[in-house]
Amino acid sequence: MRNSTLPFIVTMMIAAGLIGCSKAPVINVYSLNIPQVQTETARAYKDKSIKVTFPQSIKEPLSEKMLFSYTTNDRGTYQNSQWSNHMSRILQGTFIEVLDNSRLFKVVLSDMSTLEENYRLESNIFDFEHQVRGRVSYAVVSIQFTLINADTGRLVKSKRFSYQEPTPTTDAKGYALATNKAIIQLSQDLLEWLK
């Protein structure tokens, strides 16, 4: 009995070793490019500071997972593709860099800063996904911004920006490329609105 068990154990150990050495699927990681923006020369807020808060998701929690939908009820996430970080964190960093590069404000802060700000920019994400409808495919971005006077706590203005950018392909790569195009337009529109 002992002699018949030994080959079985050796075979199982070899099989376990081969399974452990098999290749894991490659994960494709995508991010947002920081859009190039013009530096503002005539600035209404040149002596003011603004704090960009962490964007909140209205519909569903965001993460590094890339969301897609085939209908309003049929939703999923890409298995072998993801964003480089939590999407709300990526968006917050993008907004901070865009505002900082524009020089619209004297200083741009994240909500982690303990410095007091003159203005606060809050954002609510209504939609951020890849919509595939038959042969038509879009990167959908819909974000509402609210500018608040931090000195008084009063609303200055609020606006929702929505974009539907056609994707060059119906996969995660095409979605990432189209999302970057939508973010370029969003950044330009956001700065124009803030002025």
Coordinates of N, CA and C in Angstrom, one line a residue:
M1 N 0.8 -1.2 0.0 CA 0.0 0.0 0.0 C 0.9 1.3 0.0
R2 N 2.0 1.2 0.7 CA 2.9 2.3 0.8 C 3.5 2.6 -0.5
N3 N 3.8 1.6 -1.3 CA 4.5 1.8 -2.6 C 3.5 2.4 -3.6
S4 N 2.2 2.1 -3.5 CA 1.2 2.6 -4.5 C 0.8 4.1 -4.1
T5 N 1.0 4.5 -2.9 CA 0.7 5.8 -2.5 C 1.8 6.8 -2.9
L6 N 3.0 6.4 -2.9 CA 4.1 7.3 -3.2 C 4.0 7.9 -4.6
P7 N 3.8 7.0 -5.6 CA 3.7 7.6 -7.0 C 2.5 8.6 -7.1
F8 N 1.4 8.3 -6.4 CA 0.3 9.2 -6.4 C 0.6 10.5 -5.9
I9 N 1.3 10.5 -4.7 CA 1.7 11.8 -4.1 C 2.7 12.6 -5.0
V10 N 3.6 11.9 -5.6 CA 4.6 12.5 -6.4 C 3.9 13.1 -7.7
T11 N 2.9 12.4 -8.2 CA 2.2 12.9 -9.4 C 1.4 14.1 -9.0
M12 N 0.7 14.1 -7.9 CA -0.1 15.3 -7.4 C 0.8 16.5 -7.2
M13 N 2.0 16.3 -6.6 CA 2.9 17.4 -6.4 C 3.4 18.0 -7.7
I14 N 3.7 17.2 -8.7 CA 4.1 17.7 -10.0 C 3.0 18.5 -10.6
A15 N 1.8 17.9 -10.6 CA 0.6 18.6 -11.1 C 0.3 19.9 -10.5
A16 N 0.5 20.0 -9.2 CA 0.3 21.2 -8.4 C 1.3 22.2 -8.8
G17 N 2.6 21.8 -9.0 CA 3.6 22.7 -9.5 C 3.4 23.3 -10.8
L18 N 2.9 22.4 -11.8 CA 2.6 22.9 -13.1 C 1.5 23.9 -13.1
I19 N 0.4 23.6 -12.3 CA -0.7 24.5 -12.2 C -0.3 25.9 -11.6
G20 N 0.6 25.8 -10.6 CA 1.1 27.0 -10.0 C 2.0 27.9 -10.9
C21 N 2.6 27.2 -11.9 CA 3.5 27.9 -12.8 C 2.8 28.4 -14.1
S22 N 1.5 28.1 -14.2 CA 0.8 28.6 -15.4 C 0.7 30.1 -15.4
K23 N 0.6 30.6 -16.6 CA 0.6 32.1 -16.7 C -0.8 32.7 -16.3
A24 N -0.7 33.7 -15.5 CA -2.0 34.5 -15.2 C -2.3 35.4 -16.3
P25 N -3.6 35.7 -16.5 CA -4.0 36.6 -17.6 C -3.4 38.0 -17.4
V26 N -3.0 38.6 -18.5 CA -2.5 40.0 -18.4 C -3.6 41.0 -18.1
I27 N -3.3 41.9 -17.2 CA -4.2 42.9 -16.9 C -3.8 44.2 -17.6
N28 N -4.6 44.8 -18.4 CA -4.3 46.0 -19.1 C -4.7 47.2 -18.2
V29 N -3.8 48.1 -17.9 CA -4.1 49.2 -17.0 C -4.1 50.5 -17.8
Y30 N -5.2 51.3 -17.6 CA -5.4 52.6 -18.3 C -5.5 53.7 -17.3
S31 N -5.2 54.9 -17.8 CA -5.3 56.1 -16.9 C -5.8 57.3 -17.8
L32 N -6.0 58.4 -17.1 CA -6.4 59.6 -17.8 C -5.1 60.5 -18.0
N33 N -5.0 61.0 -19.2 CA -3.9 62.0 -19.5 C -4.4 63.3 -19.0
I34 N -3.4 64.1 -18.5 CA -3.7 65.5 -18.0 C -3.8 66.3 -19.3
P35 N -5.0 66.9 -19.5 CA -5.1 67.8 -20.7 C -4.3 69.0 -20.6
Q36 N -3.8 69.4 -21.8 CA -3.0 70.7 -21.9 C -4.1 71.8 -21.9
V37 N -3.8 72.8 -21.0 CA -4.8 74.0 -21.0 C -4.0 75.3 -21.1
Q38 N -4.7 76.3 -21.5 CA -4.0 77.6 -21.6 C -3.9 78.3 -20.2
T39 N -2.8 79.0 -20.0 CA -2.7 79.7 -18.8 C -3.5 81.0 -18.9
E40 N -4.3 81.3 -17.8 CA -5.1 82.4 -17.8 C -4.3 83.7 -17.4
T41 N -4.4 84.8 -18.2 CA -3.7 86.0 -17.8 C -4.6 86.9 -17.1
A42 N -5.8 87.2 -17.5 CA -6.7 88.0 -16.8 C -7.6 87.1 -15.9
R43 N -7.2 87.1 -14.6 CA -7.8 86.1 -13.7 C -8.6 86.8 -12.6
A44 N -9.8 86.4 -12.5 CA -10.7 87.0 -11.5 C -10.3 86.5 -10.1
Y45 N -9.7 85.2 -10.1 CA -9.4 84.6 -8.8 C -7.9 84.6 -8.5
K46 N -7.2 85.5 -9.1 CA -5.7 85.4 -9.1 C -5.1 85.4 -7.6
D47 N -5.9 86.0 -6.7 CA -5.4 86.0 -5.3 C -6.2 85.1 -4.4
K48 N -6.9 84.2 -5.0 CA -7.8 83.2 -4.2 C -7.3 81.8 -4.3
S49 N -7.7 81.0 -3.3 CA -7.4 79.6 -3.3 C -8.7 78.8 -3.5
I50 N -8.5 77.6 -4.0 CA -9.7 76.7 -4.3 C -9.3 75.3 -3.8
K51 N -10.2 74.6 -3.2 CA -10.0 73.3 -2.7 C -10.9 72.3 -3.6
V52 N -10.3 71.3 -4.2 CA -11.0 70.4 -5.0 C -11.3 69.2 -4.1
T53 N -12.6 68.9 -3.9 CA -13.0 67.8 -3.0 C -13.0 66.5 -3.8
F54 N -13.1 65.4 -3.1 CA -13.1 64.0 -3.7 C -14.5 63.9 -4.4
P55 N -14.5 63.6 -5.7 CA -15.8 63.4 -6.4 C -16.6 62.3 -5.8
Q56 N -17.9 62.5 -5.7 CA -18.9 61.5 -5.2 C -19.6 60.9 -6.3
S57 N -19.9 59.6 -6.3 CA -20.6 59.0 -7.3 C -22.1 58.9 -6.9
I58 N -23.0 59.3 -7.8 CA -24.4 59.4 -7.5 C -25.1 58.0 -7.7
K59 N -24.7 57.3 -8.8 CA -25.4 56.0 -9.2 C -24.8 54.8 -8.5
E60 N -23.5 54.6 -8.6 CA -22.9 53.4 -8.1 C -21.5 53.7 -7.7
P61 N -20.9 53.0 -6.7 CA -19.6 53.3 -6.3 C -18.6 53.1 -7.4
L62 N -17.6 54.0 -7.5 CA -16.6 53.8 -8.5 C -15.3 53.2 -7.8
S63 N -14.5 52.5 -8.7 CA -13.3 51.9 -8.2 C -12.3 51.9 -9.4
E64 N -11.3 51.1 -9.3 CA -10.5 51.0 -10.5 C -11.1 50.1 -11.6
K65 N -12.2 49.5 -11.3 CA -12.9 48.7 -12.3 C -13.4 49.5 -13.5
M66 N -13.3 49.1 -14.7 CA -13.9 49.8 -15.9 C -15.3 49.2 -16.1
L67 N -16.3 50.1 -16.0 CA -17.7 49.7 -16.1 C -18.1 49.8 -17.6
F68 N -19.0 48.8 -18.0 CA -19.6 48.9 -19.3 C -21.1 48.5 -19.2
S69 N -21.9 48.8 -20.1 CA -23.3 48.4 -20.2 C -23.7 48.2 -21.6
Y70 N -24.6 47.2 -21.8 CA -25.2 46.9 -23.1 C -26.6 47.4 -23.1
T71 N -27.3 47.6 -22.0 CA -28.6 48.2 -21.9 C -28.6 49.0 -20.6
T72 N -29.7 49.6 -20.3 CA -29.8 50.4 -19.0 C -29.8 49.4 -17.8
N73 N -30.1 48.1 -18.0 CA -30.1 47.2 -16.9 C -29.0 46.1 -17.0
D74 N -28.3 46.0 -18.1 CA -27.3 45.0 -18.3 C -25.9 45.6 -18.1
R75 N -25.3 45.4 -17.0 CA -24.0 46.1 -16.6 C -23.0 45.1 -16.2
G76 N -21.7 45.5 -16.4 CA -20.6 44.7 -16.0 C -19.3 45.4 -15.9
T77 N -18.2 44.7 -15.6 CA -16.9 45.3 -15.5 C -16.0 44.4 -16.4
Y78 N -15.0 45.1 -17.0 CA -14.0 44.4 -17.7 C -13.1 43.5 -16.8
Q79 N -12.9 42.3 -17.1 CA -12.1 41.4 -16.3 C -10.6 41.5 -16.4
N80 N -10.1 41.8 -17.6 CA -8.7 41.9 -17.8 C -8.2 43.3 -18.1
S81 N -9.0 44.3 -17.8 CA -8.6 45.7 -17.9 C -9.2 46.5 -16.8
Q82 N -8.4 47.5 -16.4 CA -8.8 48.4 -15.2 C -8.2 49.7 -15.3
W83 N -8.7 50.7 -14.5 CA -8.1 52.0 -14.4 C -6.9 51.9 -13.5
S84 N -5.9 52.8 -13.6 CA -4.7 52.8 -12.8 C -4.9 53.0 -11.3
N85 N -6.0 53.6 -10.9 CA -6.3 53.9 -9.5 C -7.8 54.0 -9.4
H86 N -8.3 54.3 -8.2 CA -9.7 54.5 -8.0 C -10.1 55.7 -8.9
M87 N -11.2 55.6 -9.7 CA -11.5 56.6 -10.7 C -11.8 57.9 -10.0
S88 N -12.4 58.0 -8.9 CA -12.7 59.3 -8.2 C -11.4 59.9 -7.9
R89 N -10.4 59.1 -7.5 CA -9.0 59.7 -7.1 C -8.4 60.2 -8.4
I90 N -8.5 59.5 -9.5 CA -7.9 59.9 -10.8 C -8.5 61.2 -11.2
L91 N -9.9 61.3 -11.1 CA -10.6 62.5 -11.5 C -10.2 63.7 -10.7
Q92 N -10.1 63.5 -9.4 CA -9.7 64.6 -8.5 C -8.3 65.1 -8.8
G93 N -7.4 64.2 -9.0 CA -6.0 64.6 -9.4 C -6.0 65.3 -10.7
T94 N -6.8 64.9 -11.7 CA -6.9 65.5 -13.0 C -7.4 67.0 -12.9
F95 N -8.5 67.1 -12.1 CA -9.1 68.5 -11.9 C -8.1 69.4 -11.2
I96 N -7.4 68.9 -10.2 CA -6.4 69.7 -9.5 C -5.3 70.1 -10.5
E97 N -4.8 69.2 -11.3 CA -3.7 69.6 -12.2 C -4.2 70.5 -13.3
V98 N -5.4 70.3 -13.8 CA -5.9 71.2 -14.8 C -6.0 72.7 -14.2
L99 N -6.6 72.8 -13.0 CA -6.8 74.1 -12.4 C -5.4 74.7 -12.1
D100 N -4.5 73.9 -11.6 CA -3.2 74.4 -11.3 C -2.4 74.9 -12.5
N101 N -2.5 74.1 -13.6 CA -1.8 74.5 -14.8 C -2.4 75.7 -15.5
S102 N -3.7 76.0 -15.3 CA -4.4 77.1 -15.8 C -4.0 78.4 -15.1
R103 N -3.6 78.3 -13.9 CA -3.2 79.5 -13.1 C -4.4 80.4 -12.9
L104 N -5.6 79.8 -12.9 CA -6.8 80.6 -12.7 C -6.9 81.1 -11.3
F105 N -6.4 80.2 -10.3 CA -6.4 80.5 -8.9 C -4.9 80.6 -8.5
K106 N -4.7 81.3 -7.4 CA -3.4 81.5 -6.8 C -2.9 80.1 -6.4
V107 N -3.7 79.4 -5.7 CA -3.3 78.0 -5.2 C -4.5 77.1 -5.4
V108 N -4.2 75.8 -5.7 CA -5.2 74.8 -5.8 C -4.9 73.7 -4.8
L109 N -5.8 73.3 -4.0 CA -5.6 72.4 -2.9 C -6.5 71.1 -3.0
S110 N -6.0 70.1 -2.5 CA -6.8 68.9 -2.4 C -7.6 68.9 -1.1
D111 N -8.6 68.1 -0.9 CA -9.4 68.1 0.4 C -8.6 67.5 1.5
M112 N -7.3 67.0 1.2 CA -6.5 66.5 2.3 C -5.7 67.7 3.0
S113 N -5.7 68.8 2.3 CA -5.0 70.0 2.9 C -5.7 70.5 4.1
T114 N -5.0 71.0 5.1 CA -5.5 71.6 6.3 C -5.6 73.1 6.1
L115 N -5.1 73.7 5.0 CA -5.2 75.1 4.7 C -6.7 75.5 4.5
E116 N -7.0 76.7 4.9 CA -8.4 77.2 4.6 C -8.4 77.7 3.2
E117 N -9.5 77.5 2.5 CA -9.6 77.9 1.1 C -10.7 79.0 1.0
N118 N -10.6 79.8 -0.1 CA -11.6 80.8 -0.4 C -12.8 80.2 -1.1
Y119 N -12.5 79.2 -2.0 CA -13.6 78.5 -2.8 C -13.4 77.0 -2.6
R120 N -14.5 76.3 -2.8 CA -14.5 74.9 -2.8 C -15.2 74.4 -4.0
L121 N -14.6 73.4 -4.7 CA -15.2 72.9 -5.9 C -15.6 71.4 -5.6
E122 N -16.9 71.2 -5.6 CA -17.4 69.9 -5.3 C -17.9 69.3 -6.6
S123 N -17.8 67.9 -6.7 CA -18.3 67.3 -8.0 C -19.1 66.0 -7.7
N124 N -20.1 65.8 -8.4 CA -20.9 64.6 -8.3 C -20.9 63.9 -9.7
I125 N -20.5 62.6 -9.7 CA -20.5 61.8 -10.9 C -21.8 61.1 -11.1
F126 N -22.5 61.5 -12.2 CA -23.7 60.9 -12.6 C -23.5 59.7 -13.4
D127 N -22.5 59.7 -14.3 CA -22.3 58.6 -15.2 C -20.8 58.6 -15.6
F128 N -20.2 57.4 -15.6 CA -18.8 57.3 -16.0 C -18.6 55.8 -16.4
E129 N -18.9 55.5 -17.7 CA -18.9 54.1 -18.2 C -18.8 54.0 -19.7
H130 N -18.6 52.8 -20.1 CA -18.6 52.5 -21.5 C -19.9 51.9 -21.9
Q131 N -20.6 52.7 -22.8 CA -21.9 52.2 -23.2 C -21.8 51.6 -24.6
V132 N -22.2 50.3 -24.7 CA -22.2 49.6 -26.0 C -23.7 49.3 -26.4
R133 N -24.1 49.9 -27.5 CA -25.5 49.7 -27.9 C -25.5 49.1 -29.4
G134 N -25.4 47.8 -29.5 CA -25.3 47.2 -30.8 C -23.9 47.4 -31.3
R135 N -23.8 48.0 -32.5 CA -22.5 48.4 -33.1 C -22.0 49.8 -32.7
V136 N -22.8 50.5 -31.9 CA -22.4 51.8 -31.5 C -21.9 51.8 -30.1
S137 N -20.8 52.5 -29.9 CA -20.1 52.4 -28.6 C -19.6 53.8 -28.2
Y138 N -19.9 54.2 -26.9 CA -19.5 55.5 -26.4 C -18.8 55.4 -25.1
A139 N -17.9 56.4 -24.8 CA -17.5 56.7 -23.5 C -18.4 57.7 -22.9
V140 N -19.1 57.5 -21.8 CA -20.0 58.4 -21.3 C -19.5 59.0 -20.0
V141 N -19.5 60.3 -19.9 CA -19.0 61.1 -18.8 C -20.0 62.1 -18.4
S142 N -20.6 62.1 -17.2 CA -21.5 63.1 -16.8 C -21.2 63.5 -15.3
I143 N -20.8 64.7 -15.2 CA -20.3 65.2 -13.9 C -20.9 66.6 -13.6
Q144 N -21.4 66.8 -12.4 CA -22.0 68.1 -12.0 C -20.9 68.7 -11.0
F145 N -20.6 70.0 -11.3 CA -19.7 70.7 -10.5 C -20.4 71.8 -9.7
T146 N -20.1 72.0 -8.5 CA -20.6 73.1 -7.6 C -19.5 73.9 -7.0
L147 N -19.5 75.2 -7.3 CA -18.6 76.1 -6.8 C -19.2 76.8 -5.6
I148 N -18.5 76.7 -4.4 CA -19.0 77.3 -3.2 C -18.0 78.3 -2.6
N149 N -18.5 79.4 -2.2 CA -17.7 80.4 -1.5 C -17.5 79.9 -0.1
A150 N -16.2 79.5 0.2 CA -15.9 78.9 1.5 C -16.0 79.9 2.7
D151 N -15.8 81.2 2.3 CA -15.9 82.2 3.4 C -17.3 82.4 3.9
T152 N -18.3 82.3 3.0 CA -19.7 82.5 3.4 C -20.5 81.2 3.4
G153 N -19.9 80.1 2.8 CA -20.7 78.9 2.7 C -21.8 78.9 1.7
R154 N -21.9 79.9 0.9 CA -22.9 80.1 -0.1 C -22.5 79.5 -1.5
L155 N -23.6 79.1 -2.2 CA -23.4 78.6 -3.5 C -23.1 79.8 -4.5
V156 N -22.0 79.6 -5.3 CA -21.7 80.6 -6.3 C -22.4 80.2 -7.6
K157 N -22.2 79.0 -8.0 CA -22.8 78.4 -9.2 C -22.7 76.9 -9.3
S158 N -23.5 76.3 -10.1 CA -23.5 74.9 -10.3 C -23.8 74.5 -11.7
K159 N -23.2 73.5 -12.3 CA -23.5 73.1 -13.7 C -23.1 71.6 -13.9
R160 N -23.9 71.0 -14.7 CA -23.6 69.6 -15.0 C -23.1 69.5 -16.5
F161 N -22.0 68.8 -16.6 CA -21.4 68.6 -17.9 C -21.5 67.2 -18.3
S162 N -22.0 66.9 -19.6 CA -22.3 65.5 -20.0 C -21.7 65.4 -21.4
Y163 N -21.0 64.2 -21.6 CA -20.4 64.0 -22.9 C -20.6 62.5 -23.3
Q164 N -20.7 62.3 -24.6 CA -20.9 61.0 -25.2 C -19.9 60.9 -26.3
E165 N -18.7 60.4 -26.0 CA -17.6 60.3 -27.0 C -17.6 59.0 -27.7
P166 N -17.7 58.9 -29.1 CA -17.6 57.6 -29.8 C -16.3 57.0 -29.6
T167 N -16.3 55.7 -29.4 CA -15.0 54.9 -29.2 C -14.5 54.4 -30.5
P168 N -13.2 54.4 -30.7 CA -12.6 53.8 -32.0 C -12.8 52.3 -32.1
T169 N -12.9 51.6 -30.9 CA -13.2 50.2 -30.9 C -14.1 49.9 -29.7
T170 N -14.7 48.7 -29.7 CA -15.7 48.5 -28.7 C -15.1 47.7 -27.5
D171 N -13.8 47.8 -27.3 CA -13.1 47.2 -26.1 C -12.7 48.2 -25.1
A172 N -12.0 47.7 -24.1 CA -11.5 48.6 -23.0 C -10.6 49.7 -23.5
K173 N -9.7 49.3 -24.4 CA -8.7 50.3 -25.0 C -9.4 51.4 -25.7
G174 N -10.4 51.1 -26.5 CA -11.2 52.1 -27.2 C -12.0 53.0 -26.3
Y175 N -12.5 52.4 -25.2 CA -13.2 53.1 -24.1 C -12.2 54.1 -23.5
A176 N -11.0 53.7 -23.1 CA -10.0 54.6 -22.5 C -9.6 55.7 -23.4
L177 N -9.4 55.5 -24.7 CA -9.1 56.5 -25.6 C -10.2 57.6 -25.7
A178 N -11.4 57.1 -25.8 CA -12.6 58.0 -25.9 C -12.8 58.8 -24.6
T179 N -12.6 58.1 -23.5 CA -12.7 58.8 -22.2 C -11.7 59.9 -22.1
N180 N -10.5 59.7 -22.5 CA -9.5 60.8 -22.5 C -9.9 62.0 -23.4
K181 N -10.5 61.7 -24.5 CA -11.1 62.8 -25.4 C -12.1 63.6 -24.6
A182 N -13.0 62.9 -24.0 CA -14.1 63.5 -23.2 C -13.6 64.4 -22.1
I183 N -12.5 63.9 -21.4 CA -11.9 64.6 -20.3 C -11.2 65.9 -20.8
I184 N -10.6 65.9 -22.0 CA -10.1 67.1 -22.6 C -11.1 68.1 -22.8
Q185 N -12.3 67.7 -23.3 CA -13.4 68.7 -23.5 C -14.0 69.2 -22.2
L186 N -14.1 68.3 -21.3 CA -14.6 68.6 -19.9 C -13.7 69.6 -19.3
S187 N -12.4 69.4 -19.4 CA -11.4 70.4 -18.7 C -11.6 71.8 -19.3
Q188 N -11.7 71.8 -20.6 CA -11.8 73.2 -21.3 C -13.1 73.8 -20.9
D189 N -14.2 73.1 -20.8 CA -15.5 73.6 -20.5 C -15.5 74.0 -19.0
L190 N -14.9 73.2 -18.1 CA -14.8 73.6 -16.7 C -14.1 74.9 -16.5
L191 N -13.0 75.1 -17.1 CA -12.2 76.3 -17.0 C -13.0 77.5 -17.5
E192 N -13.7 77.3 -18.6 CA -14.5 78.4 -19.2 C -15.6 78.8 -18.3
W193 N -16.2 77.8 -17.7 CA -17.4 78.0 -16.8 C -16.9 78.7 -15.5
L194 N -15.7 78.3 -15.0 CA -15.2 78.9 -13.8 C -14.9 80.4 -14.0
K195 N -14.4 80.8 -15.2 CA -14.0 82.2 -15.4 C -15.2 83.1 -15.3

